[in-house]
Short mmCIF file of C-alpha atoms in Angstrom, two decimals:
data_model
loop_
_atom_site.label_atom_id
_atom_site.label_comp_id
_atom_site.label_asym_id
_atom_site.label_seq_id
_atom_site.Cartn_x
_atom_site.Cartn_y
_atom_site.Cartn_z
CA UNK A 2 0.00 0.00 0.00
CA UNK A 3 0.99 3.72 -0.32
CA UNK A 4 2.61 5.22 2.49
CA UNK A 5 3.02 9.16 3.30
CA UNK A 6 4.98 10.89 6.36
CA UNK A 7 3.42 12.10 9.19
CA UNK A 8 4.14 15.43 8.21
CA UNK A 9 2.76 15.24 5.15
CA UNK A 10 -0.59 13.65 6.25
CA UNK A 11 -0.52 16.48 8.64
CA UNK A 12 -0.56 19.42 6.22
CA UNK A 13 -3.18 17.20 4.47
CA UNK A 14 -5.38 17.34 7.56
CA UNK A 15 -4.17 20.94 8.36
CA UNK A 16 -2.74 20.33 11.45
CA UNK A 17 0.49 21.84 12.65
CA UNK A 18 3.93 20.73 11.99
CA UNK A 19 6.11 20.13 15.33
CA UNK A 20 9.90 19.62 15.87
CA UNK A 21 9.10 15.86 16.34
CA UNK A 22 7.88 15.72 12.55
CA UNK A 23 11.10 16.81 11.43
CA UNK A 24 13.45 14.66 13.92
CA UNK A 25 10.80 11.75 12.64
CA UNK A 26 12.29 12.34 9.23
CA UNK A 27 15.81 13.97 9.62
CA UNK A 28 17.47 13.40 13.07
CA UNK A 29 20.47 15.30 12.51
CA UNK A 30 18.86 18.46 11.20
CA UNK A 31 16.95 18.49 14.15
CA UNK A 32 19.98 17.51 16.62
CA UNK A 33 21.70 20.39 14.62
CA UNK A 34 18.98 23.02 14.50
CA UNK A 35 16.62 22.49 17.40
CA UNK A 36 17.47 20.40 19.88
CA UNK A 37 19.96 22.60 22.13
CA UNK A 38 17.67 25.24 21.56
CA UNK A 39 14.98 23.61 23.03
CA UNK A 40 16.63 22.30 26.38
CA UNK A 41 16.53 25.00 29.33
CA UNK A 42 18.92 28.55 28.31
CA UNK A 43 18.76 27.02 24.44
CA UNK A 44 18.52 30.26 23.01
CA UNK A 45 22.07 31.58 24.55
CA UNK A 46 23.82 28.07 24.52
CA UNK A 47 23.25 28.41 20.12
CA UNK A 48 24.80 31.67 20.11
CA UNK A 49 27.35 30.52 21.74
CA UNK A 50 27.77 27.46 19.74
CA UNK A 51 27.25 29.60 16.25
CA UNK A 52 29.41 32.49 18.26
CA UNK A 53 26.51 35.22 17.54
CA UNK A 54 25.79 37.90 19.53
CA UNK A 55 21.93 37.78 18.48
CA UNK A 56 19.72 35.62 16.82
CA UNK A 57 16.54 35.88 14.59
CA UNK A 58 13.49 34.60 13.08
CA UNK A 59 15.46 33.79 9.75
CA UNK A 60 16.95 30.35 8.32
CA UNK A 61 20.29 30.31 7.45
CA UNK A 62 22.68 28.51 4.87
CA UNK A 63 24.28 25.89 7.18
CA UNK A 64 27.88 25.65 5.45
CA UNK A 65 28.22 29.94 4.47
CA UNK A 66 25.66 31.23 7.34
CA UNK A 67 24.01 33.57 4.71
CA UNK A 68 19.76 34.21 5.44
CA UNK A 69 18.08 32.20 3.29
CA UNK A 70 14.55 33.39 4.47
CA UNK A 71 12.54 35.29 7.08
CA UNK A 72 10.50 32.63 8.58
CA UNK A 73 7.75 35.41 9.71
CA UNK A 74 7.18 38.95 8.12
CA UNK A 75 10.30 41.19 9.29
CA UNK A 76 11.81 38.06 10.57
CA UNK A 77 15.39 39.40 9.86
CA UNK A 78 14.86 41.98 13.10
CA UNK A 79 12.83 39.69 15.08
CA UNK A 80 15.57 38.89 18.21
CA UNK A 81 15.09 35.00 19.20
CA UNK A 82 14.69 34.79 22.67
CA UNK A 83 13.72 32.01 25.40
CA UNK A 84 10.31 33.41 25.80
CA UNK A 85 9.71 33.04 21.60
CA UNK A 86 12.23 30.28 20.65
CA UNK A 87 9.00 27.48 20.38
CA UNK A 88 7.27 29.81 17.87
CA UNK A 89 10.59 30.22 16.44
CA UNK A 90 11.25 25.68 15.86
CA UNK A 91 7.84 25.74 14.98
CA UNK A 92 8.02 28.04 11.97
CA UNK A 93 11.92 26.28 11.10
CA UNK A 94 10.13 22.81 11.49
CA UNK A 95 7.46 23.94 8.70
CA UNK A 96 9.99 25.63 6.28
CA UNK A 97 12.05 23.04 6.37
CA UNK A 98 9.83 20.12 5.14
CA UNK A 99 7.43 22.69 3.24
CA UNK A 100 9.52 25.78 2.08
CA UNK A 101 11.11 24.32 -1.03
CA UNK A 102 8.08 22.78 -2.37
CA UNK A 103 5.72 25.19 -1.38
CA UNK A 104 4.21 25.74 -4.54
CA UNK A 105 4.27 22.36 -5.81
CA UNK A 106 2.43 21.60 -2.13
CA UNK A 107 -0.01 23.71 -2.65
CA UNK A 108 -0.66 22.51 -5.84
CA UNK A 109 -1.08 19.00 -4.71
CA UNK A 110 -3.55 20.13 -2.25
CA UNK A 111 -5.48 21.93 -4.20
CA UNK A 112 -6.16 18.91 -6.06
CA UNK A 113 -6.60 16.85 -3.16
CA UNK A 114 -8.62 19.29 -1.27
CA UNK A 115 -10.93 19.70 -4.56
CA UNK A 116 -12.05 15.84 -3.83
CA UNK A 117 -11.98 15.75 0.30
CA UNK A 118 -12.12 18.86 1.63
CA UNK A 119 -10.66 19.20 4.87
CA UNK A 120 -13.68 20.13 6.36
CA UNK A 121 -14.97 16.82 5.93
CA UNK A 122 -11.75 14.90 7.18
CA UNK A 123 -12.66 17.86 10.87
CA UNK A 124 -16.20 16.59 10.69
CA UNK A 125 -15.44 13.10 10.71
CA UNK A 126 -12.94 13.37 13.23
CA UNK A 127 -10.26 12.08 10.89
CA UNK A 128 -6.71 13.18 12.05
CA UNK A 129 -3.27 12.31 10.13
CA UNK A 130 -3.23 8.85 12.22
CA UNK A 131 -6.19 7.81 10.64
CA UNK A 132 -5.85 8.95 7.21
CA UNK A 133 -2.58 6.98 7.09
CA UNK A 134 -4.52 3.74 7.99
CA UNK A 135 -7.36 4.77 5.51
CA UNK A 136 -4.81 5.27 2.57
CA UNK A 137 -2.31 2.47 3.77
CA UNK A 138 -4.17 -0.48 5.02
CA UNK A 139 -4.22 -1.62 8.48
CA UNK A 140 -1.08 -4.01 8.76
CA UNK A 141 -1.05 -7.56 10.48
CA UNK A 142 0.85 -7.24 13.51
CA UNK A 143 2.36 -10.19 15.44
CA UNK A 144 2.94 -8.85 18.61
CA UNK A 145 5.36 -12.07 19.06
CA UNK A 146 7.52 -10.83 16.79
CA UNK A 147 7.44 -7.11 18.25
CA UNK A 148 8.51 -8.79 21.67
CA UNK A 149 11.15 -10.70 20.06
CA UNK A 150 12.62 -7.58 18.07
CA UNK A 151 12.31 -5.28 21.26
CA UNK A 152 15.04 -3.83 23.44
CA UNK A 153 14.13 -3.31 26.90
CA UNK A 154 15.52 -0.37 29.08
CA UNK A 155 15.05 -0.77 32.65
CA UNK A 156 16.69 1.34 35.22
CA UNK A 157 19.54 -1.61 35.98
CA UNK A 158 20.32 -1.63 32.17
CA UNK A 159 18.75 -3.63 29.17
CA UNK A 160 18.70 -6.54 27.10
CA UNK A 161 17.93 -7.41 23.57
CA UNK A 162 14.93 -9.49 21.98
CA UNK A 163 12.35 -8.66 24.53
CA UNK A 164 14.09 -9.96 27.09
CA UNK A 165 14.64 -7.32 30.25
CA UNK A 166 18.20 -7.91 31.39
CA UNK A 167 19.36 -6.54 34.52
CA UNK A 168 15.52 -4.58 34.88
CA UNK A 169 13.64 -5.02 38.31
CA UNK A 170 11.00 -7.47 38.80
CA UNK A 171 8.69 -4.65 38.76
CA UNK A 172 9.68 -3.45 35.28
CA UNK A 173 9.14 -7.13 34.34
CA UNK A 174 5.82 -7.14 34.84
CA UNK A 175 5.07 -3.86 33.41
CA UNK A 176 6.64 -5.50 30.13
CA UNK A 177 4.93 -8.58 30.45
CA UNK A 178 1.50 -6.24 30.65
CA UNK A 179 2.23 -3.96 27.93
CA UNK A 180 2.67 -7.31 25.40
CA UNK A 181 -0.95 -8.91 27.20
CA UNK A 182 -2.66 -5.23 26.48
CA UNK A 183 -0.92 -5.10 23.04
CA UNK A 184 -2.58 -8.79 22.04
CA UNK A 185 -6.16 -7.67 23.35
CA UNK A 186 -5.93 -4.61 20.88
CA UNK A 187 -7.47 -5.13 17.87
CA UNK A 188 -5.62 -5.06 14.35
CA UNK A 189 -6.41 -0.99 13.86
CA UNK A 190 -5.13 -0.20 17.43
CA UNK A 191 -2.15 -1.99 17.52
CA UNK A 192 -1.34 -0.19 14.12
CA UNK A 193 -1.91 3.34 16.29
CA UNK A 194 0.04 2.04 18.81
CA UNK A 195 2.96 1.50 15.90
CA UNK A 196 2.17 5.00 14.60
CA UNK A 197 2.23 6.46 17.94
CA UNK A 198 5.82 5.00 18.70
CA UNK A 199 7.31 5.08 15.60
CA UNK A 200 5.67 7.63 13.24
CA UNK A 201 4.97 4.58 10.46
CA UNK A 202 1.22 3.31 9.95
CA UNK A 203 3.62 0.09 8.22
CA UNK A 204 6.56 -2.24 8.91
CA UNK A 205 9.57 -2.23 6.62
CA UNK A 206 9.16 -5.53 4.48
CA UNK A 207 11.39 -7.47 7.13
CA UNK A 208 8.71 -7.17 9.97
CA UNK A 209 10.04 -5.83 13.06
CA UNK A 210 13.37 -7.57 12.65
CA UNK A 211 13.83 -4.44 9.62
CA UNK A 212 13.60 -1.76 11.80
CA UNK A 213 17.17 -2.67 13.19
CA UNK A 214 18.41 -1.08 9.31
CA UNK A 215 16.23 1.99 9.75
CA UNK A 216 17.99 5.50 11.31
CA UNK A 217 15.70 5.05 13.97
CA UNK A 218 17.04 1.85 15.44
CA UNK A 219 15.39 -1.21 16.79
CA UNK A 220 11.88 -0.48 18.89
CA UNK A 221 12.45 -0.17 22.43
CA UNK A 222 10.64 0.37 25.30
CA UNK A 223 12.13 2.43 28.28
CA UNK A 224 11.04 2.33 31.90
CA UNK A 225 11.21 5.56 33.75
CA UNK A 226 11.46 4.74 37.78
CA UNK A 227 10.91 8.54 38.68
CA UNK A 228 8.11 9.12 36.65
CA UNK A 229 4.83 9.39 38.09
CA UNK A 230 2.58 6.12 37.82
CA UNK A 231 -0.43 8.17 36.94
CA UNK A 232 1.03 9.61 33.79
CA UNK A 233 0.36 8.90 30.33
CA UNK A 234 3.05 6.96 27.74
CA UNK A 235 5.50 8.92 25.51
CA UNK A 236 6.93 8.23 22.81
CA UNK A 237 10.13 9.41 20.58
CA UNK A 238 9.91 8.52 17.16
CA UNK A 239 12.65 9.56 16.23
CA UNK A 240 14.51 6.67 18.08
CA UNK A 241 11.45 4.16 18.05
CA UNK A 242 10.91 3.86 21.64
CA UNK A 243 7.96 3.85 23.84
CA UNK A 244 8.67 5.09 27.37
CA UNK A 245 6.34 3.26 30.35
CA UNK A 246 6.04 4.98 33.93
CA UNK A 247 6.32 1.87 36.57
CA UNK A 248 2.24 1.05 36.62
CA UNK A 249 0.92 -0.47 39.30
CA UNK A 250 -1.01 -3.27 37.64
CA UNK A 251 -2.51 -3.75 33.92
CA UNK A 252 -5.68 -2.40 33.96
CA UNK A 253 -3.76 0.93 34.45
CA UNK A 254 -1.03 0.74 32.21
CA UNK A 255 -4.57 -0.58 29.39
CA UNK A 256 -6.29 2.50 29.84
CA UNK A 257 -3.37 4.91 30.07
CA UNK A 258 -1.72 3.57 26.53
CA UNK A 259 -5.11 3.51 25.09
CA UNK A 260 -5.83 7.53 26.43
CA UNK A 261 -2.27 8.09 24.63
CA UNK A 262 -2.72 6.62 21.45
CA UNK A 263 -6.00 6.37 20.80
CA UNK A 264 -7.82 9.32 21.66
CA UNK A 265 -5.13 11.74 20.08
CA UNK A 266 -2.63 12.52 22.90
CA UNK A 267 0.48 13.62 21.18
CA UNK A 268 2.65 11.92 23.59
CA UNK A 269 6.19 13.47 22.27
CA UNK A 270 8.89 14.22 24.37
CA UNK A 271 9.43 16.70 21.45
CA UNK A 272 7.19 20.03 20.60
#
């Protein structure tokens, strides 16, 4: 079946493009671009790191330095500053997987629009999750082979194929529960539970076993001791990993994946 990126399915569905769209698609653009500017005192560690006294709302050539464009009207005098930087990755993240094909874009949805305007997708509650399993297919999952292709992190370390290493008994179980809620989903939520951690609606043509070839790596699921057991699931998809809090038994850990994924959460460690 045909598959499109997130991002694109997004724009599609005229929903807002993120910083975790872009690291979905181009990792080190976005460890190069956005990612120190988005950790605490971002704004003055990247002028430090492009030696700058100021910065602005502009994109720059990355090997000369030269403006390229203003990413907002009068961007050029615009300063970038801690309180404005997430406006500031926002509009980066959408020029950079829009701005040299805008036209050609909007062509495309002009077309596309023409047929199923987005109005209808917003009235039938049809976000870019769904619209990839609408144009793609819902896959056949083996949640076997997930386990067996999964790296689990636990707070004493990790081991490969499923298989939790040095993890606590506690971290265990959560495991073991994630794979029994993951074979009570049906065949359309396991595939948002896929999208949700990886950004992909489908597998490479290896299964699971093909992600290890991908830039994202392997799937993995982290456990996060500190984290509070009430709160929901992330996810990075840029690195394929779903990250648990230690629940206290599977009913919760059920209905706090299914609140996640399946009633729209965007669950990103990533803006």
């Amino acid at each position: 079946g045909v598959s499109l990126t997130v991002a694109l399915l997004k724009i599609i569905c005229e929903r807002k493009i993120f910083a975790s769209d872009v690291s979905a698609l181009d990792p080190v653009y976005f460890r190069n671009r956005m990612a120190v500017l988005l950790e605490p005192g971002g704004v003055e560690a990247m002028k430090a790191v492009l030696m700058e006294d100021d910065l602005f709302f502009v994109d720059t050539d990355e090997r000369t330095g030269d403006v390229t464009a203003e990413l907002k009207p009068g961007g050029a005098t615009i300063p970038l500053t801690e309180e404005n930087k997430l406006e500031f990755v926002m509009l980066l993240s959408e020029h950079y997987l829009c701005g040299s094909i805008r036209k050609e874009l909007a062509e495309f949805l002009a077309g596309l629009w023409d047929i199923v305007p987005p109005e209808a997708l917003r009235e039938c509650g049809i976000d870019e999750r769904d619209l990839s399993l609408l144009i793609s297919g819902i896959p056949t999952i083996d949640v076997d082979s997930w386990k067996e292709h999964t790296i689990v992190q636990g707070s004493l370390g990790g081991g490969d194929s499923g298989a939790s290493g040095g993890s606590s008994q506690e971290e265990q179980q959560v495991v073991s529960w994630l794979w029994d809620v993951l074979r009570q989903f049906s065949a359309e939520d396991k595939a948002k539970v896929l999208q949700f951690c990886t950004g992909m609606s489908r597998l490479p043509p290896q299964g699971f076993a093909g992600l290890r070839g991908t830039p994202s790596g392997p799937f993995k699921v982290h456990l996060i001791q500190h984290r509070d057991p009430r709160a929901l699931p992330t996810a990075h998809t840029c690195f394929n990993t779903l990250e648990l809090p230690i629940y206290t038994c599977e009913k919760v850990l059920r209905e706090k994946l299914a609140f996640a994924v399946l009633e729209g959460s965007i669950g990103f460690g990533l803006i």
